[in-house]
C-alpha cells in the first residue's frame, strides 16, 4: 500500500520477498527512490489510480533487481493506492514461446505457400509451353488435336457439326527466303493476331507449325463459315507493316466438316486436301473438302502407280484394227491401239489410261513402247503391199520429247521404211503447237504418213490444214453414225470435198452397219474401219480374221 506521496505504508510478506527486502525496511520509503528504474515504466499508470482515482491493470516487465514479468493492479484507497502484483513471468514466457512458435509457423506457412505458388506458376508456364506455340501464343498442334477430339467426343449423334478451317499462307517461303526469318516470324505473329481477332469467340485458333494455321468452329451454318472465310481472306490480304517492309500476303483455306464420326486427324487431313485444291485453283481462296472428288483422285493415283508398274513390266499390249481401201476392199493398213489388261480390274479403256498417262507424265514412255511394238510388228507385215501401221500420238508427246527423232530412230533400229508407218494426231495438236508442226514436217519429209484423227471434232483452221503435211483425214465416228440424216451427210460430204481439194485421203472410222458402209462408199470416202469390218485384235489373231491378209509372197522383204 502506498500513501499519496508514494511511500510504502504496508508490504506483505510475499511482496517483500519478491522485492528481496524485509517488509519493515520498506515501510516509509518512497517507491520511486526504492525502484528508480521502474518509474518510467509505471508512473503514469500509478498516477491514474492515485490522482484520477481510477483502478488500472497492466502487465509489464520489471528490470533488475526484479527481472520478472508482473501483472499489476493498482486500486485507489482512502490513503492512497493498493497495488497487487502477480508474477506472470512463466506465463509470459510460455505465451512468448507460443507466439514466436506461431510466428515461425506462420512464416513457414507463408514460405510454403509462396513456394507452392511458384510451383503452380511454373506448372502453368510449362503447360502453356507444352500446349501453345511460343512464337504466336496460339494453341499448338497437340493441344488443338486434343480440343478437336473433345469437341468430337462431346457430340451426340453427330450434332453439333464441327468444321476445321485449314489456313496456309500463300508464298510464305518467298518472304522467309528473301527477307529473312525474323521478318517471316513477325509476319506469322501478325497473321496469327489477325486470325484470332477475326475468329473471335466463334472458334479455337491454333498454329500447326510453319505458316499453317487451323481454326475449329462448332455448329456454324455453311453461310456463316463461308463468310468467316471471306473475312479471314480479306484480313490476311491487308498489307502488313513489318519493320521497314510493307508485305502483302494472302492465304488459302481448306474446309472439312464432320459428316460422320471422324477422328480429328481425319478431319485435319481432309481440310488439308481441300487446302491443296484451294492452292491449285489459284490461292487466296477457300475450298471445301469433296469426298467424291477425293475418292476418284485416290483411285487415279493408285491407277497411276499401277500404270507405272505396267510400263516397267512392259505389259502394255497393242491391238491392231484393219483399215480397208473401199475401192477394192483390200487392207491398206492397221491402226495400232494400246491395250492395258489390269491384273485386278480387267481391261482398262485407253480413254482412261491415256489421259492418266498424260497427267502423270508417262505418255512419252507409253507412246514409245507402243511405237516400238508397232514398228516391230510392221516388220512382220512387209509382204503386204501398200500397207501402213498407224500409231496414235498424243499432243503431250510433242511438247516434251523429240518425237520425230525418236520415231525415225526406232524405224532405223529395225530397218523399217518410214513409208510403212503413219502417225495419227488430233486437230488440237496442230492448232497451237509450232513444235508439233515442225516434228510432223520432219516425219512427213522422211515418208511417214500423217493423219488427222477424229477430224471434225476439233477446231483446226482450214487455212492451216492446207499448209501441213497431212495425207489422211480420219472422219470421226460421230459423223459416220450420223450419215443417215441430211445434216450428217452434208458434213461428211464437206469433209470429203475438203480432203479432195487438199489432195488428202479420207478414212471413215467406226463403221458398224452395212448401211453406213454403203453410204460412205457412195459418198466417196477412200478407206473405212469399224467393228463391222474388223474389230481391233492382237496381231496373231488378224491372220485368221482376215483371209485377205494371207500373203501371197511369204518371204519378208523390205518395204517399198
Ligand atoms: P481413236 O484413235 O479414234 O481410235 C479409235 C477408237 O474407236 C478405238 O477405241 C477403237 O477400238 C474404237 N472403234 C473402232 N471401231 C469402232 C466401231 O465400229 N464402233 C465403236 N464404237 N468404236 C470403234 P479405243 O481402242 O478404246 O481407243 C480410244 C482412243 O484412245 C483412241 O481413239 C486414241 O485416241 C486413244 N489411243 C489408243 N491407243 C493409243 C496410243 O497408243 N497412244 C495414244 N496417244 N492414244 C491412244
Ligand atoms: Mg486413232
Ligand atoms: Mg479416231
XYZ file of C-alpha atoms and ligand atoms in Angstrom:
608
model
C 0.000 0.000 0.000
C 1.229 3.489 -0.848
C 0.202 6.787 0.561
C -0.322 9.874 -1.599
C 3.396 10.547 -1.595
C 4.138 7.052 -2.883
C 5.508 5.929 0.417
C 5.069 2.315 1.476
C 2.515 2.048 4.255
C 2.129 -1.712 4.099
C 4.069 -4.531 2.366
C 3.021 -8.137 2.773
C 5.477 -10.981 3.076
C 5.215 -12.225 -0.466
C 5.778 -8.741 -1.809
C 8.791 -8.167 0.407
C 10.386 -11.453 -0.671
C 9.664 -10.567 -4.274
C 11.487 -7.260 -3.815
C 14.308 -9.005 -1.966
C 13.937 -6.920 1.222
C 12.155 -7.152 4.541
C 8.726 -5.605 4.883
C 9.849 -3.491 7.746
C 12.782 -1.948 5.928
C 10.488 -0.891 3.149
C 7.836 0.898 5.135
C 8.047 4.670 4.854
C 10.299 4.575 1.812
C 9.354 6.340 -1.393
C 8.573 3.923 -4.157
C 10.436 5.861 -6.879
C 13.521 6.171 -4.755
C 13.477 2.481 -3.877
C 12.955 1.402 -7.528
C 14.212 4.230 -9.730
C 14.278 2.059 -12.844
C 10.580 1.306 -12.855
C 9.379 4.879 -12.645
C 9.381 5.442 -16.386
C 7.530 2.189 -16.872
C 4.679 2.539 -14.491
C 4.472 6.117 -13.198
C 1.668 7.168 -15.475
C -0.435 4.118 -14.640
C 0.022 4.705 -10.924
C -0.944 8.326 -11.296
C -4.188 7.267 -12.951
C -5.086 5.266 -9.878
C -3.635 7.738 -7.390
C -4.831 11.047 -8.805
C -7.731 10.160 -11.029
C -8.991 7.546 -8.615
C -9.453 5.016 -11.395
C -8.330 1.414 -10.968
C -5.676 0.318 -13.513
C -4.273 -3.045 -14.503
C -1.358 -3.747 -16.743
C 1.391 -6.199 -17.442
C 4.951 -5.116 -17.630
C 8.470 -6.306 -17.337
C 10.296 -5.099 -14.261
C 14.047 -4.847 -14.731
C 16.687 -5.561 -12.040
C 16.513 -6.263 -9.307
C 13.140 -7.939 -10.056
C 13.780 -9.168 -13.571
C 10.332 -10.554 -13.985
C 7.015 -10.024 -15.732
C 4.364 -8.747 -13.404
C 0.716 -8.322 -13.715
C -0.037 -5.162 -11.739
C -3.349 -3.897 -10.470
C -3.462 -0.522 -8.752
C -6.597 0.349 -6.897
C -7.371 3.721 -5.261
C -7.829 3.538 -1.465
C -8.659 6.117 1.193
C -4.960 6.799 1.967
C -3.514 6.354 -1.490
C -3.425 3.216 -3.605
C -3.261 -0.519 -3.067
C -1.059 -2.323 -5.566
C -1.312 -6.051 -6.216
C 1.426 -7.917 -8.024
C 1.410 -11.254 -9.641
C 4.474 -12.837 -11.100
C 3.474 -13.852 -14.603
C 6.967 -14.475 -15.925
C 6.261 -18.115 -16.537
C 3.006 -17.458 -18.345
C 4.587 -14.685 -20.396
C 7.450 -16.931 -21.381
C 5.053 -19.587 -22.491
C 2.999 -17.076 -24.435
C 6.081 -15.632 -25.941
C 7.298 -19.039 -26.880
C 3.931 -19.829 -28.329
C 3.887 -16.541 -30.139
C 7.311 -16.986 -31.594
C 6.402 -20.546 -32.471
C 3.268 -19.281 -34.078
C 5.223 -16.625 -35.877
C 7.762 -19.022 -37.248
C 4.985 -21.407 -38.167
C 3.251 -18.599 -39.990
C 6.470 -17.688 -41.722
C 6.983 -21.286 -42.749
C 3.441 -21.470 -43.969
C 3.848 -18.287 -45.980
C 7.065 -19.607 -47.370
C 5.427 -22.885 -48.316
C 2.547 -21.002 -49.842
C 4.915 -18.882 -51.865
C 6.796 -21.972 -52.973
C 3.538 -23.625 -53.972
C 2.521 -20.558 -55.881
C 5.822 -20.606 -57.696
C 5.435 -24.287 -58.475
C 1.934 -23.662 -59.752
C 3.164 -20.790 -61.894
C 5.950 -22.938 -63.271
C 3.487 -25.737 -63.902
C 1.170 -23.388 -65.734
C 4.054 -21.978 -67.684
C 5.163 -25.471 -68.625
C 1.634 -26.452 -69.524
C 1.356 -23.347 -71.634
C 4.645 -24.123 -73.325
C 3.521 -27.669 -73.961
C 0.177 -26.639 -75.373
C 0.964 -23.340 -77.038
C 3.103 -22.103 -79.844
C 5.919 -19.996 -78.455
C 6.024 -17.621 -81.431
C 2.379 -16.630 -81.810
C 0.987 -17.730 -78.463
C -1.714 -19.704 -80.238
C -2.659 -23.233 -79.251
C -0.236 -25.748 -80.790
C -0.953 -28.845 -82.870
C -1.100 -31.348 -79.997
C -3.418 -29.215 -77.941
C -5.558 -28.448 -80.974
C -5.983 -32.145 -81.666
C -6.987 -32.686 -78.041
C -9.509 -29.858 -78.244
C -10.871 -31.158 -81.531
C -11.138 -34.677 -80.101
C -13.021 -33.310 -77.107
C -15.404 -31.435 -79.394
C -15.973 -34.537 -81.489
C -16.467 -36.776 -78.453
C -18.972 -34.401 -76.921
C -21.334 -34.632 -79.836
C -24.446 -36.696 -79.633
C -25.375 -38.418 -82.890
C -23.139 -36.128 -84.949
C -24.627 -32.946 -83.513
C -23.421 -30.258 -83.470
C -21.223 -30.219 -86.545
C -17.543 -29.435 -86.250
C -15.702 -27.695 -89.076
C -11.997 -27.212 -89.477
C -10.530 -24.327 -91.451
C -7.002 -25.120 -92.557
C -5.058 -21.986 -93.481
C -1.727 -21.845 -95.226
C -0.163 -18.544 -96.168
C 0.470 -18.184 -99.879
C 4.120 -17.995 -100.931
C 5.295 -17.557 -97.330
C 8.570 -19.253 -98.195
C 9.316 -16.386 -100.534
C 9.056 -13.864 -97.673
C 11.179 -16.054 -95.435
C 13.833 -16.651 -98.038
C 14.058 -13.127 -99.384
C 13.525 -11.000 -96.254
C 14.853 -13.357 -93.582
C 13.405 -15.416 -90.797
C 12.930 -12.510 -88.404
C 10.604 -10.796 -90.869
C 8.940 -14.137 -91.593
C 8.335 -14.683 -87.872
C 6.942 -11.197 -87.458
C 4.583 -11.791 -90.356
C 3.395 -15.029 -88.744
C 2.746 -13.217 -85.472
C 0.816 -10.529 -87.340
C -1.246 -13.092 -89.230
C -1.945 -15.045 -86.036
C -3.240 -11.871 -84.419
C -5.488 -11.171 -87.404
C -6.843 -14.688 -87.354
C -7.573 -14.581 -83.634
C -9.170 -11.183 -83.987
C -11.339 -12.255 -86.925
C -12.406 -15.563 -85.425
C -13.025 -14.050 -82.017
C -15.089 -16.260 -79.776
C -16.553 -18.151 -82.701
C -13.797 -20.737 -82.714
C -10.469 -22.039 -81.490
C -7.431 -20.880 -83.445
C -4.167 -22.795 -83.498
C -0.842 -22.785 -85.281
C 0.175 -26.174 -86.553
C 3.688 -25.083 -87.441
C 5.361 -23.163 -90.233
C 2.800 -20.977 -91.928
C -0.071 -23.346 -91.210
C -2.956 -22.290 -89.020
C -6.203 -24.023 -88.174
C -9.476 -22.816 -86.792
C -12.123 -25.068 -85.311
C -15.697 -23.849 -85.320
C -18.702 -25.653 -83.967
C -22.251 -25.605 -85.192
C -21.985 -22.707 -87.609
C -24.084 -22.693 -90.768
C -22.315 -23.116 -94.088
C -23.073 -19.480 -94.927
C -21.539 -18.243 -91.677
C -18.462 -20.390 -92.176
C -18.044 -19.090 -95.699
C -18.421 -15.506 -94.616
C -15.854 -16.160 -91.885
C -13.519 -17.456 -94.597
C -14.152 -14.359 -96.705
C -13.284 -12.153 -93.756
C -10.136 -14.141 -92.998
C -9.047 -13.864 -96.626
C -9.758 -10.140 -96.530
C -7.848 -9.581 -93.271
C -4.779 -11.546 -94.327
C -4.768 -9.751 -97.682
C -4.276 -6.370 -95.959
C -0.621 -5.288 -96.267
C 1.389 -5.820 -93.088
C 3.934 -3.257 -91.960
C 6.915 -5.161 -90.608
C 9.961 -3.110 -89.741
C 10.811 -1.210 -92.873
C 8.839 -3.570 -95.108
C 5.273 -3.489 -96.248
C 4.373 -7.080 -97.012
C 1.351 -8.161 -98.966
C 0.385 -11.729 -98.459
C -2.672 -13.895 -98.798
C -3.850 -17.228 -97.539
C -5.624 -20.268 -98.873
C -8.172 -22.100 -96.756
C -9.279 -25.726 -96.881
C -12.516 -26.667 -95.160
C -13.637 -30.021 -93.832
C -16.679 -30.695 -91.774
C -17.895 -33.711 -89.831
C -20.083 -35.919 -91.928
C -19.565 -38.994 -89.779
C -17.686 -39.791 -86.629
C -14.336 -38.637 -87.919
C -11.166 -38.622 -85.935
C -9.614 -35.176 -85.513
C -6.696 -36.420 -87.596
C -9.030 -37.382 -90.463
C -10.751 -34.041 -90.301
C -7.402 -32.266 -90.414
C -6.227 -34.393 -93.297
C -9.416 -33.725 -95.268
C -9.114 -29.999 -94.647
C -5.511 -30.250 -95.822
C -6.658 -31.932 -99.033
C -9.202 -29.170 -99.582
C -6.432 -26.659 -98.913
C -4.362 -28.248 -101.644
C -7.283 -27.742 -104.006
C -7.665 -24.091 -102.972
C -3.964 -23.618 -103.747
C -4.256 -25.375 -107.057
C -7.256 -23.318 -108.034
C -5.211 -20.146 -107.719
C -4.640 -19.424 -103.982
C -6.209 -16.603 -101.935
C -9.457 -18.571 -101.744
C -11.168 -21.312 -99.795
C -12.297 -24.759 -100.898
C -14.397 -27.437 -99.248
C -13.245 -30.996 -98.965
C -15.105 -33.088 -101.510
C -15.234 -36.755 -100.566
C -16.209 -37.976 -104.039
C -13.566 -35.935 -105.780
C -11.056 -37.172 -103.261
C -12.022 -40.807 -103.754
C -11.664 -40.530 -107.519
C -8.364 -38.737 -107.019
C -7.122 -41.568 -104.805
C -8.263 -44.075 -107.358
C -6.475 -42.165 -110.057
C -3.315 -42.043 -108.008
C -3.344 -45.778 -107.391
C -4.128 -46.439 -111.045
C -1.248 -44.174 -111.952
C 1.120 -46.253 -109.826
C -0.170 -49.406 -111.441
C 0.278 -47.941 -114.901
C 3.861 -47.138 -113.989
C 4.330 -50.762 -112.931
C 2.723 -51.978 -116.153
C 5.079 -49.802 -118.182
C 8.079 -51.077 -116.221
C 6.936 -54.634 -116.780
C 6.279 -53.976 -120.450
C 2.767 -55.309 -120.058
C 1.045 -52.726 -122.218
C -0.103 -54.614 -125.306
C -1.015 -53.385 -128.743
C -4.033 -54.450 -130.779
C -4.500 -53.669 -134.416
C -7.623 -52.677 -136.268
C -7.547 -53.149 -140.029
C -8.331 -50.286 -142.388
C -9.820 -51.161 -145.767
C -9.429 -49.457 -149.100
C -13.023 -49.135 -150.307
C -12.046 -49.198 -153.983
C -11.124 -52.896 -153.829
C -11.791 -53.926 -150.205
C -8.115 -54.630 -149.661
C -6.467 -53.943 -146.336
C -4.322 -50.866 -146.657
C -3.195 -50.649 -143.094
C -3.937 -51.145 -139.418
C -4.374 -48.735 -136.536
C -2.309 -49.679 -133.506
C -4.312 -49.258 -130.296
C -2.800 -49.564 -126.849
C -4.307 -52.159 -124.516
C -3.903 -52.475 -120.767
C -5.077 -55.637 -119.116
C -5.110 -54.723 -115.430
C -4.461 -57.751 -113.195
C -7.368 -56.888 -110.884
C -9.716 -54.685 -112.861
C -9.601 -56.346 -116.240
C -9.094 -54.369 -119.393
C -8.939 -50.624 -118.906
C -10.063 -48.323 -121.692
C -7.382 -46.259 -123.441
C -9.516 -43.164 -122.994
C -8.914 -43.658 -119.252
C -5.276 -44.634 -119.168
C -4.082 -42.382 -121.976
C -5.259 -39.263 -120.167
C -3.872 -40.725 -116.942
C -0.506 -41.218 -118.625
C -0.671 -37.657 -119.944
C -1.336 -36.214 -116.492
C 1.267 -38.395 -114.825
C 3.955 -37.548 -117.351
C 4.054 -41.150 -118.538
C 2.747 -40.574 -122.026
C 6.174 -40.404 -123.635
C 7.146 -43.782 -122.232
C 3.796 -45.266 -123.148
C 3.878 -43.804 -126.653
C 7.416 -45.005 -127.173
C 6.567 -48.547 -126.060
C 3.540 -48.698 -128.352
C 5.549 -47.290 -131.260
C 8.347 -49.818 -130.797
C 5.922 -52.735 -130.594
C 4.018 -51.483 -133.637
C 7.206 -50.928 -135.625
C 8.468 -54.418 -134.758
C 5.088 -55.791 -135.779
C 5.164 -53.820 -139.039
C 8.339 -55.720 -139.908
C 6.186 -58.885 -139.978
C 3.802 -57.365 -142.495
C 6.332 -56.194 -145.034
C 4.927 -58.568 -147.649
C 1.573 -56.772 -147.748
C 1.795 -54.162 -150.472
C 0.920 -50.504 -149.801
C 0.409 -51.203 -146.144
C 0.934 -48.831 -143.212
C 0.786 -49.282 -139.457
C -0.760 -46.185 -137.943
C 0.039 -45.167 -134.378
C -1.715 -42.586 -132.254
C 0.402 -39.750 -130.899
C -0.820 -37.620 -128.047
C -0.430 -33.861 -128.143
C 1.645 -34.009 -124.966
C 4.278 -36.069 -126.748
C 5.090 -33.098 -128.915
C 5.689 -30.655 -126.108
C 8.264 -32.605 -124.193
C 10.003 -35.153 -126.367
C 11.915 -35.190 -129.572
C 9.188 -37.310 -131.034
C 10.285 -37.151 -134.687
C 13.887 -38.107 -133.927
C 12.722 -40.887 -131.594
C 10.393 -42.392 -134.176
C 12.867 -42.128 -137.027
C 15.465 -43.670 -134.738
C 13.163 -46.567 -133.859
C 12.492 -47.139 -137.554
C 16.193 -47.083 -138.358
C 16.934 -49.500 -135.492
C 14.843 -52.244 -137.048
C 15.375 -51.121 -140.619
C 11.761 -50.326 -141.393
C 10.993 -47.840 -144.133
C 9.234 -44.700 -142.826
C 6.647 -45.265 -145.586
C 5.349 -48.241 -143.604
C 4.442 -46.023 -140.639
C 1.787 -43.401 -140.134
C 1.011 -41.171 -137.169
C -2.442 -40.009 -136.092
C -2.725 -36.700 -134.295
C -5.792 -34.735 -133.289
C -6.597 -31.310 -134.643
C -5.802 -29.586 -131.369
C -2.166 -30.563 -131.746
C -1.963 -28.573 -134.961
C -3.820 -25.580 -133.591
C -1.217 -24.248 -131.232
C 1.959 -26.299 -131.309
C 4.663 -24.880 -133.534
C 6.895 -27.650 -132.205
C 4.331 -30.252 -133.229
C 4.120 -28.887 -136.751
C 7.919 -28.983 -137.104
C 8.024 -32.569 -135.884
C 5.274 -33.578 -138.278
C 7.058 -31.883 -141.156
C 10.221 -33.793 -140.324
C 8.332 -37.096 -140.189
C 6.431 -36.369 -143.396
C 9.644 -35.422 -145.163
C 11.049 -38.826 -144.201
C 7.985 -40.541 -145.656
C 5.866 -41.169 -142.526
C 2.142 -40.766 -143.155
C 0.309 -38.062 -141.190
C -3.389 -38.397 -140.358
C -5.699 -36.026 -138.540
C -7.676 -38.216 -136.136
C -11.286 -37.593 -135.147
C -11.443 -34.913 -137.817
C -14.320 -32.507 -137.444
C -14.445 -32.626 -133.651
C -11.603 -30.172 -133.013
C -11.015 -26.653 -134.125
C -8.413 -26.802 -136.831
C -8.031 -23.877 -139.107
C -8.768 -24.975 -142.637
C -6.244 -22.499 -143.983
C -3.636 -24.046 -141.683
C -4.557 -27.540 -142.776
C -3.580 -26.811 -146.381
C -0.059 -25.847 -145.334
C 0.551 -29.007 -143.298
C 1.995 -32.294 -144.474
C -1.255 -34.165 -143.779
C -2.056 -37.115 -146.017
C -5.194 -38.520 -144.367
C -8.289 -37.119 -142.671
C -9.916 -39.637 -140.345
C -13.591 -38.843 -140.207
C -14.834 -39.101 -136.658
C -17.189 -41.936 -135.775
C -19.904 -39.470 -134.811
C -20.252 -38.295 -138.433
C -20.369 -41.875 -139.672
C -23.179 -42.767 -137.292
C -24.993 -39.582 -138.363
C -24.717 -40.336 -142.046
C -28.322 -41.370 -142.442
C -29.663 -37.894 -141.724
C -29.214 -34.949 -144.084
C -27.048 -32.828 -141.796
C -24.706 -35.743 -141.070
C -24.462 -36.499 -144.737
C -23.779 -32.842 -145.567
C -20.937 -32.707 -143.013
C -19.439 -35.891 -144.425
C -19.658 -34.513 -147.960
C -17.962 -31.288 -146.872
C -15.085 -33.184 -145.264
C -14.628 -35.316 -148.374
C -14.591 -32.222 -150.605
C -12.060 -30.571 -148.351
C -9.818 -33.644 -148.430
C -10.019 -33.818 -152.214
C -9.131 -30.157 -152.512
C -6.036 -30.669 -150.369
C -5.175 -33.961 -152.005
C -5.754 -35.984 -148.835
C -7.338 -39.364 -148.401
C -10.264 -39.974 -146.053
C -10.817 -42.793 -143.569
C -14.282 -43.300 -142.125
C -13.960 -44.575 -138.562
C -16.377 -46.673 -136.546
C -18.382 -48.216 -139.348
C -20.818 -50.503 -137.567
C -23.586 -51.256 -140.047
C -23.844 -52.360 -143.660
C -25.980 -49.287 -144.330
C -23.231 -46.971 -143.082
C -20.725 -48.809 -145.248
C -22.932 -48.440 -148.294
C -23.475 -44.742 -147.714
C -19.823 -43.863 -147.110
C -18.836 -45.820 -150.179
C -21.410 -43.851 -152.144
C -20.157 -40.569 -150.685
C -16.669 -41.286 -151.934
C -14.724 -41.981 -148.740
C -11.355 -43.570 -149.526
C -10.984 -46.035 -146.614
C -13.008 -47.391 -143.719
C -12.617 -49.204 -140.422
C -15.027 -50.288 -137.763
C -16.500 -53.222 -135.893
C -18.478 -54.229 -138.973
C -15.299 -54.740 -140.954
C -12.921 -55.879 -138.239
C -12.575 -55.047 -134.553
C -9.167 -54.329 -133.026
C -7.376 -57.611 -132.326
C -3.945 -58.916 -131.350
C -1.579 -59.235 -134.313
C -1.654 -63.043 -134.347
C -5.465 -63.069 -134.498
C -5.561 -60.883 -137.575
C -4.378 -63.618 -139.895
C -7.386 -65.799 -139.099
C -9.853 -62.937 -139.051
C -8.841 -61.572 -142.361
C -8.172 -64.015 -145.143
C -7.068 -61.098 -147.266
C -4.082 -60.679 -145.028
C -2.780 -64.085 -146.018
C 0.152 -63.135 -148.030
C 0.931 -64.454 -151.482
C 4.620 -63.809 -151.086
C 5.672 -65.397 -147.777
C 9.250 -64.096 -147.956
C 9.631 -60.929 -145.949
C 11.087 -58.148 -147.999
C 11.962 -54.560 -147.378
C 9.090 -52.230 -147.947
C 8.870 -50.003 -150.932
P -9.011 -43.385 -131.880
O -7.588 -43.144 -132.274
O -10.038 -42.573 -132.560
O -9.271 -44.920 -132.079
C -10.476 -45.469 -132.496
C -11.265 -45.959 -131.359
O -12.531 -46.406 -131.818
C -10.644 -47.179 -130.680
O -11.001 -47.121 -129.328
C -11.370 -48.331 -131.343
O -11.369 -49.516 -130.587
C -12.749 -47.761 -131.480
N -13.536 -48.368 -132.541
C -13.122 -48.960 -133.707
N -14.179 -49.355 -134.446
C -15.294 -48.997 -133.770
C -16.704 -49.130 -134.034
O -17.153 -49.665 -135.022
N -17.552 -48.642 -133.109
C -17.093 -48.044 -131.973
N -17.983 -47.581 -131.097
N -15.779 -47.895 -131.686
C -14.895 -48.379 -132.585
P -10.000 -47.431 -128.205
O -9.074 -48.517 -128.583
O -10.769 -47.536 -126.981
O -9.121 -46.115 -128.149
C -9.674 -44.924 -127.784
C -8.751 -43.787 -128.049
O -7.592 -43.879 -127.239
C -8.217 -43.754 -129.448
O -9.158 -43.160 -130.301
C -6.972 -42.937 -129.296
O -7.288 -41.572 -129.332
C -6.532 -43.310 -127.929
N -5.421 -44.271 -128.008
C -5.443 -45.616 -128.144
N -4.197 -46.125 -128.183
C -3.356 -45.067 -128.103
C -1.915 -44.931 -128.079
O -1.141 -45.885 -128.226
N -1.417 -43.682 -127.964
C -2.229 -42.579 -127.860
N -1.677 -41.389 -127.725
N -3.568 -42.682 -127.873
C -4.126 -43.908 -127.995
Mg -6.610 -43.068 -133.869
Mg -10.402 -41.657 -134.105
